[in-house]
CSV table of C-alpha atoms in Angstrom, one decimal:
chain,number,residue,atom,x,y,z
C,1,UNK,CA,0.0,0.0,0.0
C,2,UNK,CA,1.9,3.0,-1.2
C,3,UNK,CA,1.8,6.0,-3.3
C,4,UNK,CA,4.0,4.9,-6.1
C,5,UNK,CA,4.2,1.3,-7.2
C,6,UNK,CA,5.7,-1.1,-9.7
C,7,UNK,CA,8.1,1.5,-11.1
C,8,UNK,CA,10.5,-1.3,-12.1
C,9,UNK,CA,10.5,-2.5,-15.7
C,10,UNK,CA,9.4,-6.2,-15.6
C,11,UNK,CA,12.4,-8.5,-15.4
C,12,UNK,CA,13.3,-12.0,-14.7
C,13,UNK,CA,12.8,-11.9,-10.9
C,14,UNK,CA,9.3,-13.1,-10.1
C,15,UNK,CA,7.0,-10.7,-8.3
C,16,UNK,CA,4.8,-12.4,-5.8
C,17,UNK,CA,2.5,-9.6,-4.7
C,18,UNK,CA,2.0,-7.3,-1.8
C,19,UNK,CA,2.1,-9.8,1.0
C,20,UNK,CA,5.7,-10.9,0.3
C,21,UNK,CA,8.4,-9.9,2.8
C,22,UNK,CA,10.7,-7.5,1.0
C,23,UNK,CA,13.3,-6.6,3.6
C,24,UNK,CA,13.8,-6.8,7.3
C,25,UNK,CA,12.0,-4.0,9.2
C,26,UNK,CA,14.4,-1.3,8.1
C,27,UNK,CA,13.4,2.0,9.6
C,28,UNK,CA,11.8,0.6,12.7
C,29,UNK,CA,13.0,0.3,16.3
C,30,UNK,CA,11.2,-3.1,16.7
C,31,UNK,CA,11.5,-3.3,20.5
C,32,UNK,CA,10.1,0.2,21.0
C,33,UNK,CA,7.3,-0.2,18.4
C,34,UNK,CA,6.4,-3.5,19.9
C,35,UNK,CA,6.0,-2.0,23.3
C,36,UNK,CA,3.8,0.9,21.8
C,37,UNK,CA,1.5,-1.5,20.0
C,38,UNK,CA,1.2,-3.9,22.9
C,39,UNK,CA,0.0,-1.0,25.1
C,40,UNK,CA,-2.7,0.2,22.7
C,41,UNK,CA,-5.3,-2.3,24.0
C,42,UNK,CA,-6.0,-3.8,20.6
C,43,UNK,CA,-5.2,-7.4,21.7
C,44,UNK,CA,-1.7,-7.5,20.2
C,45,UNK,CA,0.3,-10.3,21.9
C,46,UNK,CA,4.1,-9.8,21.9
C,47,UNK,CA,6.5,-10.6,20.5
C,48,UNK,CA,5.5,-9.0,17.2
C,49,UNK,CA,7.1,-9.6,13.8
C,50,UNK,CA,7.5,-6.9,11.2
C,51,UNK,CA,7.8,-7.4,7.5
C,52,UNK,CA,8.1,-4.8,4.8
C,53,UNK,CA,5.3,-5.4,2.3
C,54,UNK,CA,4.2,-3.8,-1.0
C,55,UNK,CA,5.8,-2.6,-4.2
C,56,UNK,CA,5.4,1.0,-3.1
C,57,UNK,CA,8.4,3.3,-2.9
C,58,UNK,CA,7.0,6.2,-1.0
C,59,UNK,CA,5.8,5.7,2.6
C,60,UNK,CA,7.2,2.4,3.9
C,61,UNK,CA,4.6,-0.2,4.8
C,62,UNK,CA,4.9,-3.2,7.1
C,63,UNK,CA,2.7,-6.1,8.1
C,64,UNK,CA,2.7,-6.6,11.8
C,65,UNK,CA,1.9,-10.1,13.2
C,66,UNK,CA,1.5,-11.2,16.8
C,67,UNK,CA,1.9,-14.6,18.4
C,68,UNK,CA,-1.8,-15.5,17.8
C,69,UNK,CA,-1.5,-14.8,14.0
C,70,UNK,CA,-3.5,-11.5,14.2
C,71,UNK,CA,-2.3,-8.9,11.7
C,72,UNK,CA,-2.1,-5.1,11.4
C,73,UNK,CA,-0.5,-2.6,9.0
C,74,UNK,CA,2.0,0.0,10.0
C,75,UNK,CA,3.2,3.0,7.9
C,76,UNK,CA,6.1,5.5,8.2
C,77,UNK,CA,7.7,8.0,5.8
C,78,UNK,CA,10.6,7.0,3.6
C,79,UNK,CA,14.1,7.2,5.0
C,80,UNK,CA,16.5,10.1,4.4
C,81,UNK,CA,15.8,13.7,3.4
C,82,UNK,CA,12.2,14.5,2.5
C,83,UNK,CA,10.6,17.4,0.7
C,84,UNK,CA,8.5,19.7,2.8
C,85,UNK,CA,4.9,18.4,3.1
C,86,UNK,CA,5.7,15.1,1.4
C,87,UNK,CA,4.8,11.7,2.9
C,88,UNK,CA,2.7,13.2,5.7
C,89,UNK,CA,1.7,10.1,7.7
C,90,UNK,CA,0.0,12.2,10.4
C,91,UNK,CA,-2.2,13.9,7.8
C,92,UNK,CA,-3.0,10.5,6.2
C,93,UNK,CA,-4.1,9.2,9.6
C,94,UNK,CA,-6.4,12.2,10.0
C,95,UNK,CA,-8.1,11.5,6.7
C,96,UNK,CA,-8.6,7.8,7.2
C,97,UNK,CA,-10.0,8.6,10.7
C,98,UNK,CA,-12.4,11.1,9.2
C,99,UNK,CA,-13.7,8.7,6.6
C,100,UNK,CA,-14.8,6.1,9.1
C,101,UNK,CA,-18.5,5.6,8.6
C,102,UNK,CA,-18.8,7.8,5.5
C,103,UNK,CA,-19.4,4.9,3.0
C,104,UNK,CA,-15.9,5.2,1.6
C,105,UNK,CA,-14.2,1.8,2.0
C,106,UNK,CA,-11.1,2.4,4.1
C,107,UNK,CA,-9.1,0.4,6.7
C,108,UNK,CA,-9.8,1.3,10.4
C,109,UNK,CA,-7.3,3.8,11.7
C,110,UNK,CA,-6.1,2.6,15.1
C,111,UNK,CA,-3.2,4.8,16.4
C,112,UNK,CA,-0.6,7.4,15.5
C,113,UNK,CA,2.6,8.1,17.4
C,114,UNK,CA,5.3,10.7,16.9
C,115,UNK,CA,7.0,9.9,20.3
C,116,UNK,CA,10.7,10.1,19.8
C,117,UNK,CA,11.2,7.3,22.3
C,118,UNK,CA,9.3,5.1,19.8
C,119,UNK,CA,10.2,6.4,16.4
C,120,UNK,CA,12.2,8.9,14.5
C,121,UNK,CA,9.2,9.7,12.2
C,122,UNK,CA,5.4,9.4,12.6
C,123,UNK,CA,4.0,5.9,12.6
C,124,UNK,CA,0.4,5.0,11.8
C,125,UNK,CA,-1.2,1.7,12.7
C,126,UNK,CA,-4.3,0.5,10.7
C,127,UNK,CA,-6.4,-2.6,10.6
C,128,UNK,CA,-5.3,-5.3,8.1
C,129,UNK,CA,-8.0,-5.7,5.3
C,130,UNK,CA,-8.2,-9.1,3.7
C,131,UNK,CA,-8.4,-9.1,0.0
C,132,UNK,CA,-6.5,-8.8,-3.3
C,133,UNK,CA,-4.0,-6.0,-4.2
C,134,UNK,CA,-3.3,-6.1,-8.0
C,135,UNK,CA,0.2,-4.7,-7.8
C,136,UNK,CA,1.8,-6.8,-10.5
C,137,UNK,CA,0.9,-8.4,-13.8
C,138,UNK,CA,1.4,-11.8,-12.0
C,139,UNK,CA,-1.4,-11.1,-9.6
C,140,UNK,CA,-3.6,-9.9,-12.4
C,141,UNK,CA,-3.0,-13.1,-14.4
C,142,UNK,CA,-4.0,-15.2,-11.3
C,143,UNK,CA,-7.6,-13.8,-11.5
C,144,UNK,CA,-10.3,-14.9,-13.9
C,145,UNK,CA,-11.2,-12.5,-16.7
C,146,UNK,CA,-14.6,-12.1,-15.1
C,147,UNK,CA,-13.0,-11.1,-11.8
C,148,UNK,CA,-10.6,-8.7,-13.6
C,149,UNK,CA,-13.5,-7.0,-15.3
C,150,UNK,CA,-15.6,-6.7,-12.1
C,151,UNK,CA,-12.6,-5.3,-10.3
C,152,UNK,CA,-12.0,-2.7,-12.9
C,153,UNK,CA,-15.6,-1.6,-13.0
C,154,UNK,CA,-15.8,-1.3,-9.2
C,155,UNK,CA,-13.0,1.3,-9.2
C,156,UNK,CA,-14.9,4.3,-10.7
C,157,UNK,CA,-17.8,3.5,-8.3
C,158,UNK,CA,-15.4,3.7,-5.3
C,159,UNK,CA,-14.1,6.9,-6.7
C,160,UNK,CA,-17.7,8.3,-6.9
C,161,UNK,CA,-18.1,7.5,-3.2
C,162,UNK,CA,-15.0,9.5,-2.3
C,163,UNK,CA,-16.2,12.5,-4.3
C,164,UNK,CA,-19.6,12.2,-2.6
C,165,UNK,CA,-18.2,12.8,0.9
C,166,UNK,CA,-19.8,15.6,2.9
C,167,UNK,CA,-16.7,17.6,3.7
C,168,UNK,CA,-18.2,19.5,6.6
C,169,UNK,CA,-19.8,16.5,8.2
C,170,UNK,CA,-16.6,14.5,7.9
C,171,UNK,CA,-14.5,17.4,9.4
C,172,UNK,CA,-12.4,17.7,6.2
C,173,UNK,CA,-13.6,21.0,5.0
C,174,UNK,CA,-10.3,22.6,6.1
C,175,UNK,CA,-8.1,19.9,4.8
C,176,UNK,CA,-6.6,22.1,2.0
C,177,UNK,CA,-7.1,25.3,0.2
C,178,UNK,CA,-10.2,25.8,-1.9
C,179,UNK,CA,-8.3,27.9,-4.5
C,180,UNK,CA,-8.4,26.6,-8.1
C,181,UNK,CA,-7.1,23.1,-8.0
C,182,UNK,CA,-5.3,22.9,-11.4
C,183,UNK,CA,-3.2,26.0,-10.6
C,184,UNK,CA,-2.3,24.5,-7.2
C,185,UNK,CA,-1.3,21.2,-8.7
C,186,UNK,CA,0.8,22.8,-11.4
C,187,UNK,CA,2.5,25.0,-8.9
C,188,UNK,CA,3.1,22.2,-6.4
C,189,UNK,CA,4.4,19.6,-8.8
C,190,UNK,CA,6.5,22.1,-10.7
C,191,UNK,CA,8.2,22.9,-7.4
C,192,UNK,CA,8.6,19.2,-6.7
C,193,UNK,CA,10.2,18.7,-10.1
C,194,UNK,CA,12.7,21.5,-9.5
C,195,UNK,CA,13.7,20.1,-6.1
C,196,UNK,CA,13.9,16.4,-7.0
C,197,UNK,CA,14.9,16.2,-10.7
C,198,UNK,CA,18.1,14.2,-11.5
C,199,UNK,CA,18.6,15.9,-14.9
C,200,UNK,CA,17.0,18.4,-17.3
C,201,UNK,CA,14.1,17.2,-19.3
C,202,UNK,CA,12.8,19.9,-21.7
C,203,UNK,CA,9.7,18.0,-22.5
C,204,UNK,CA,8.5,18.3,-18.9
C,205,UNK,CA,8.9,22.1,-19.0
C,206,UNK,CA,7.0,22.1,-22.4
C,207,UNK,CA,4.2,20.1,-20.9
C,208,UNK,CA,4.0,22.4,-17.9
C,209,UNK,CA,3.6,25.4,-20.1
C,210,UNK,CA,1.0,23.6,-22.3
C,211,UNK,CA,-1.1,22.5,-19.2
C,212,UNK,CA,-0.9,26.0,-17.7
C,213,UNK,CA,-2.3,27.5,-20.9
C,214,UNK,CA,-5.1,24.9,-21.0
C,215,UNK,CA,-6.6,25.0,-17.4
C,216,UNK,CA,-10.4,24.3,-17.5
C,217,UNK,CA,-12.8,26.1,-15.2
C,218,UNK,CA,-13.4,24.4,-11.9
C,219,UNK,CA,-17.1,24.1,-11.0
C,220,UNK,CA,-17.0,22.2,-7.7
C,221,UNK,CA,-14.7,21.2,-4.9
C,222,UNK,CA,-14.7,17.7,-3.4
C,223,UNK,CA,-12.4,15.3,-1.5
C,224,UNK,CA,-9.7,14.1,-4.0
C,225,UNK,CA,-7.7,10.9,-3.3
C,226,UNK,CA,-4.8,12.1,-5.3
C,227,UNK,CA,-3.3,8.7,-6.2
C,228,UNK,CA,-6.1,6.4,-7.2
C,229,UNK,CA,-5.1,3.3,-9.1
C,230,UNK,CA,-5.2,-0.5,-9.0
C,231,UNK,CA,-2.3,-0.9,-6.5
C,232,UNK,CA,-4.0,1.5,-4.0
C,233,UNK,CA,-7.2,-0.5,-3.6
C,234,UNK,CA,-7.9,-3.8,-1.9
C,235,UNK,CA,-10.6,-5.8,-3.7
C,236,UNK,CA,-12.8,-8.7,-2.7
C,237,UNK,CA,-11.6,-12.2,-3.7
C,238,UNK,CA,-15.2,-13.1,-4.4
C,239,UNK,CA,-16.7,-10.4,-6.5
C,240,UNK,CA,-13.9,-7.9,-7.2
C,241,UNK,CA,-15.6,-5.0,-5.3
C,242,UNK,CA,-13.3,-2.4,-3.7
C,243,UNK,CA,-13.2,-3.2,0.1
C,244,UNK,CA,-10.6,-0.6,1.0
C,245,UNK,CA,-9.0,2.4,-0.6
C,246,UNK,CA,-5.5,3.0,0.8
C,247,UNK,CA,-2.6,5.5,0.6
C,248,UNK,CA,-4.2,8.8,1.3
C,249,UNK,CA,-1.1,10.8,1.8
C,250,UNK,CA,-1.7,12.9,-1.4
C,251,UNK,CA,-5.4,13.4,-0.6
C,252,UNK,CA,-6.6,17.0,-0.8
C,253,UNK,CA,-9.6,19.2,-1.8
C,254,UNK,CA,-10.0,19.9,-5.5
C,255,UNK,CA,-11.6,19.1,-8.8
C,256,UNK,CA,-13.0,15.5,-8.8
C,257,UNK,CA,-12.1,15.0,-12.4
C,258,UNK,CA,-8.4,15.1,-11.3
C,259,UNK,CA,-8.9,11.6,-9.7
C,260,UNK,CA,-10.7,10.3,-12.9
C,261,UNK,CA,-7.8,11.6,-15.0
C,262,UNK,CA,-5.3,9.9,-12.6
C,263,UNK,CA,-7.2,6.6,-12.8
C,264,UNK,CA,-7.0,6.8,-16.6
C,265,UNK,CA,-3.3,7.8,-16.5
C,266,UNK,CA,-2.4,4.8,-14.5
C,267,UNK,CA,-4.6,2.5,-16.5
C,268,UNK,CA,-2.5,1.0,-19.3
C,269,UNK,CA,-4.2,-0.8,-22.2
C,270,UNK,CA,-2.6,-3.6,-24.4
C,271,UNK,CA,-2.9,-1.4,-27.5
C,272,UNK,CA,-1.0,1.6,-26.0
C,273,UNK,CA,2.2,2.5,-27.8
C,274,UNK,CA,3.7,3.4,-24.4
C,275,UNK,CA,2.2,1.4,-21.5
C,276,UNK,CA,4.3,3.0,-18.8
C,277,UNK,CA,5.0,1.3,-15.5
C,278,UNK,CA,1.5,0.0,-14.6
C,279,UNK,CA,1.0,-3.0,-16.8
C,280,UNK,CA,-1.5,-5.1,-14.8
C,281,UNK,CA,-4.5,-3.6,-16.5
C,282,UNK,CA,-3.3,-4.8,-19.9
C,283,UNK,CA,-4.3,-8.4,-19.1
C,284,UNK,CA,-7.3,-9.6,-20.9
C,285,UNK,CA,-10.6,-9.0,-19.1
C,286,UNK,CA,-9.9,-5.6,-17.6
C,287,UNK,CA,-12.2,-2.8,-19.0
C,288,UNK,CA,-10.9,-0.1,-21.2
C,289,UNK,CA,-10.3,3.5,-20.1
C,290,UNK,CA,-13.4,4.6,-22.0
C,291,UNK,CA,-15.5,2.0,-20.0
C,292,UNK,CA,-14.1,3.3,-16.7
C,293,UNK,CA,-14.9,6.8,-17.6
C,294,UNK,CA,-18.4,5.9,-18.7
C,295,UNK,CA,-19.2,4.1,-15.4
C,296,UNK,CA,-17.9,7.1,-13.4
C,297,UNK,CA,-19.9,9.7,-15.4
C,298,UNK,CA,-23.0,7.6,-15.3
C,299,UNK,CA,-22.7,7.1,-11.6
C,300,UNK,CA,-22.1,10.8,-10.8
C,301,UNK,CA,-23.8,12.7,-13.7
C,302,UNK,CA,-20.7,15.0,-13.9
C,303,UNK,CA,-19.7,16.7,-17.2
C,304,UNK,CA,-16.7,14.9,-18.9
C,305,UNK,CA,-15.6,17.8,-21.0
C,306,UNK,CA,-12.4,18.6,-19.1
C,307,UNK,CA,-11.3,15.0,-18.7
C,308,UNK,CA,-8.6,15.1,-21.4
C,309,UNK,CA,-6.8,17.9,-19.5
C,310,UNK,CA,-6.8,16.0,-16.2
C,311,UNK,CA,-5.7,12.8,-18.0
C,312,UNK,CA,-2.7,14.6,-19.5
C,313,UNK,CA,-1.9,16.3,-16.2
C,314,UNK,CA,-2.0,13.0,-14.3
C,315,UNK,CA,0.7,11.6,-16.6
C,316,UNK,CA,2.8,14.7,-16.2
C,317,UNK,CA,2.5,14.4,-12.5
C,318,UNK,CA,3.3,10.6,-12.6
C,319,UNK,CA,6.6,11.4,-14.4
C,320,UNK,CA,7.5,13.9,-11.6
C,321,UNK,CA,6.6,11.4,-8.9
C,322,UNK,CA,8.7,8.8,-10.6
C,323,UNK,CA,11.6,11.2,-10.8
C,324,UNK,CA,11.2,11.8,-7.1
C,325,UNK,CA,11.3,8.1,-6.4
C,326,UNK,CA,14.5,7.9,-8.6
C,327,UNK,CA,16.1,10.7,-6.5
C,328,UNK,CA,15.2,9.0,-3.2
C,329,UNK,CA,16.6,5.7,-4.2
C,330,UNK,CA,19.8,7.3,-5.5
C,331,UNK,CA,20.1,9.2,-2.2
C,332,UNK,CA,19.3,6.3,0.1
C,333,UNK,CA,19.1,2.8,-1.5
C,334,UNK,CA,17.2,1.5,1.5
C,335,UNK,CA,14.1,3.1,0.1
C,336,UNK,CA,14.2,0.8,-3.0
C,337,UNK,CA,11.3,-1.7,-3.2
C,338,UNK,CA,12.0,-5.3,-4.2
C,339,UNK,CA,11.0,-4.7,-7.8
C,340,UNK,CA,13.6,-2.0,-8.1
C,341,UNK,CA,12.9,1.6,-9.1
C,342,UNK,CA,12.1,3.8,-12.0
C,343,UNK,CA,14.7,4.3,-14.8
C,344,UNK,CA,15.3,7.4,-16.8
C,345,UNK,CA,14.0,5.6,-19.9
C,346,UNK,CA,10.7,4.7,-18.1
C,347,UNK,CA,10.2,8.3,-16.9
C,348,UNK,CA,10.9,9.6,-20.5
C,349,UNK,CA,8.2,7.1,-21.7
C,350,UNK,CA,5.7,8.5,-19.3
C,351,UNK,CA,6.4,12.0,-20.4
C,352,UNK,CA,5.9,10.9,-24.1
C,353,UNK,CA,2.5,9.3,-23.2
C,354,UNK,CA,1.5,12.6,-21.5
C,355,UNK,CA,2.4,14.5,-24.7
C,356,UNK,CA,0.3,12.1,-26.8
C,357,UNK,CA,-2.6,12.4,-24.4
C,358,UNK,CA,-2.5,16.2,-24.5
C,359,UNK,CA,-2.4,16.1,-28.3
C,360,UNK,CA,-5.4,13.8,-28.4
C,361,UNK,CA,-7.3,16.1,-26.0
C,362,UNK,CA,-6.7,19.0,-28.4
C,363,UNK,CA,-4.7,21.0,-25.8
C,364,UNK,CA,-2.8,23.9,-27.4
């Protein structure tokens, strides 16, 4: 469960899914964290074991297991130097707590600590949700075509539930600025690019200018997940329905079509000239991007006119996120997930797909 996933180009090493142990519990003081969890009154029986899980390369995620076999999920920021406001585990904890009982499927938020006697960075403990995380093409191929299709079609419905949250009732109306969202996104991620880039990429600057010229009018403000894709949902083994949406660290207030554009940006199809890093959805049975969009707009009644802009922006943003992952793994190799990390060639491919998407949307 993490904000960036499967940035490695598929290679000979088998990928066994999110439940596989990837490293020892790097980044944790196991004795101190065990004492903290044991004192929470959640029934955890020491000694506890900690295993790094997931293909994510942003916040680090661990499965915690006690002597009875009960499990929980623990998250902390990446190791090393972080950009300001990035990887905010305490903010993520607030959001998941606020969403309890709203109809949005999320894990149960159990505890947060920033106690320096326990940890050098904020730690969030959540319930473990049983289900499937399609974080590799191998996991996708292990499902039936019918379950792949049902899973895909459930995602825009889950997204609609997020965008239907009553912000005031949930206590999230002050989560972020209500200023125009596209401008905020362009400003924020341009800044992230400047701080984390490993080289000059003129095509990124050209895309930034094109998107800035093409900003659509924003007509509403909703909760926005900010990183909604197959690897950030847990789905039912029986019917493919989303049973939990995870990785809320990029969540904010903004234009709901930003999330729809992101879903399409992450959703590769077998006939794409450039598939990017997220290849699971190319397996037979998954619905097309057009079908995903149709389900969302049928469910919500929203106007799809600006979707092309948000689709292109999502790919531009994905390239910047990947560059940030590349920078973090270069700075501290302990942040590298088992499947590796993004390459320069992969990032350039994402940028090219963003340019093609902008052209197809008629952005000038």
